[in-house]
Amino acid sequence: MKFRIARSALVDAVSQVSKAVSTRTTIPILTGIKVTADEEGILFTGSNADLTIQVKVPLREEDKEIVVLERMGNTVLPGRIIGELVRKLPEDEVEWEVDERRVATIRSGQAQFQLNAMDPEEYPRLPELVEDRKFSLPADLLQTMIRQTVFAVSTSEARGVLMGVLWQLEGGKLRLVATDSHRLSRREAEVEAPEDLTLTNVIVPGKSLSEVGKILADRSGWVDIVVSDNQLLIKTTHLKFFTRLLSGNYPDTDRVIPKGGKTELVLSTKELLESVDRASLISRDGRDNVIKWVVSDDGRVEVSSAAQDVGSVTEEVVARVSGEPMSISFNARYMIEALRAVDSDEIRILLTGPMTPFSIRPADSDDSLHLIVPIRTR
Amino acid sequence: MKFRIARSALVDAVSQVSKAVSTRTTIPILTGIKVTADEEGILFTGSNADLTIQVKVPLREEDKEIVVLERMGNTVLPGRIIGELVRKLPEDEVEWEVDERRVATIRSGQAQFQLNAMDPEEYPRLPELVEDRKFSLPADLLQTMIRQTVFAVSTSEARGVLMGVLWQLEGGKLRLVATDSHRLSRREAEVEAPEDLTLTNVIVPGKSLSEVGKILADRSGWVDIVVSDNQLLIKTTHLKFFTRLLSGNYPDTDRVIPKGGKTELVLSTKELLESVDRASLISRDGRDNVIKWVVSDDGRVEVSSAAQDVGSVTEEVVARVSGEPMSISFNARYMIEALRAVDSDEIRILLTGPMTPFSIRPADSDDSLHLIVPIRTR
């Protein structure tokens, strides 16, 4: 293989696929980045067992020449070194060549690197997905849906499907759900989907989705989603994510979401977040990171926490309260993470009792929901 | 004690003294920040065994009221919590009170913290230094002198005095020297000192100086240096650093600095730094991080490195060369750290032989010197 490529395009492609490259060397070939040069351009692939990211650098873009292809071919080069190397190249043009002895030469200005390449035949092949189950949504909407749910997945290997985010589709509405059984986050949105396409139990690993979210953060345009039995493909211009699906049945979470409520609060997202953040300064030193709310029916919420040996904190937040007065205790971290995921200025909290899950929604929308299970305190 | 204080002044003072606060709890009282309120203002003190930082917040500054003192007193509060807490207070004014039961109450807006304070009598007393050995220099010059030397100290506990930076003063010239025996950095400058003041063996721990350097980075004005037998005091407006001195005799380093040289190179600091940085991408994977220079007498320096299994890199840097052609190998990290400490655009390198130390100086000055011991290669 032999080509010349613009350094900025090379740096972008390598830094994106690097997000999936394995750092563990249990499968040595996956510590490499695969590079394929053909008449369509240069294709970069990075993969770990769960997630594969592919970026294509086309020969031309908007009449600008990006790649000059001299000889087609395949190679796999060490990912960590390539990732740093491309950023440090001195000139805007990079010459890239791999000879028959599998020695790669990367030249830019006066600098010339020679790297030992790996055998591209060893690199795992990507599945060919049948595109019969496919839908589309804007890239920024998908990024938001991931951001508003993925933090709630379980990080414990023992929890199986709870390490993933559940994707459900029905009647053109996509729903993402994540829970670690102490809290739950759910986000719904209309998407472009065939009317008869229904998905009930597609479970995508949380770690993979976090990486997808990072890369989509600065993307506009639409993404296509293709679902197969054990893979999900997310694709947009010049960019593809293949992620393995988790097997198993995701629990029915509809049952745990309270229908009515005894006490409703409407309050400022920012004020509440800051007060919970302050209260958790003290409670974090305790075992459970517990903070307590006392809701009065005259429109005040007293936020407090105490930790033996350290001290205590208390403050009041103004709220519009309807229903009964109530006291409730919960893990401050779950509340902080939920509030950070909310985009609206005001939120609506529905309490059903001191020991039953309570819900947090944007005041102006039902698309997004966070649920937290309270903690029993003395 | 009871006072009100402007939050910004409180945040600055606490964040500066926090740089010295112990995180290890072998001496529990040192995990706290001592706060003393008297008619001069509020004095904050943070300390570990080696370094103590004191910041005074005066009652008024430039006709602006910063502190309103209601009751004088002393307290010690947990450093980690206070450090985070003050940054998260909601309003610009903070009320601070400690009662007889040693409970501290910190109020700002609707938020109220209560913290258990420690016994201020347990906090170690600071030495009263006799100010008979004292000199002065601009704060930014001291910060530069620290930055250009402190990275070269040894980080190994076993190396004793080499973990410190040697301060020497003679005829109004201050000299700082640091070495880990593989490389050495030295910086000299004129300071304001009594003509007869001579210091020969003042050794300041590198870690303490690094913290001093960070805090001085945004200071203007002059600093006074007071030296006692086992302490160094660095003081400037509202700010004092007390650092323990290392005992022992610092080795005589003058002997190792080459007087003449066989080959002199003058070259661009930035170009050389970038080329060594690229070469070290490959050599870091090797055991010694070794890179090699081949200096030709026609004005080229070939920079190269190779690591088995990985590959190799080679490039040429343009230099003004006088003297003999020479090959030399050395640790890339030492060269990178020395070049990053150089402020001038061009440097002068003097080679004395493939196995003897070589020097790096700014092309336009003799105040600053870096020395690197070469490595024998096959």
XYZ file of C-alpha atoms in Angstrom, chain A residues 260-269 272 276 293 295 301 319-322 328 330 335 339 346-352 357-363 370 372:
39
model
C -49.719 8.879 40.620
C -48.058 10.682 43.508
C -48.696 12.210 46.902
C -46.515 15.317 46.627
C -45.398 17.269 43.567
C -42.548 19.793 43.548
C -41.607 22.139 40.735
C -38.242 23.814 41.203
C -35.146 25.272 39.544
C -32.809 22.560 38.205
C -31.464 22.160 43.370
C -27.541 18.719 46.597
C -35.230 16.343 52.114
C -40.766 19.073 52.052
C -37.570 22.057 50.718
C -40.231 25.086 45.367
C -43.844 25.124 44.190
C -45.268 22.314 46.312
C -48.644 20.616 45.957
C -37.339 11.448 52.108
C -31.642 9.222 49.062
C -29.640 12.861 42.214
C -29.984 16.585 37.452
C -37.193 23.641 35.764
C -37.930 20.124 36.935
C -40.966 18.344 38.308
C -40.478 15.808 41.119
C -43.232 13.404 42.097
C -42.985 11.778 45.526
C -45.159 8.750 46.281
C -39.280 5.387 44.122
C -39.731 9.032 43.132
C -39.536 10.517 39.652
C -37.729 13.560 38.218
C -38.892 14.990 34.871
C -38.291 18.208 32.976
C -41.150 20.572 33.970
C -35.281 9.698 36.104
C -34.514 7.132 42.324
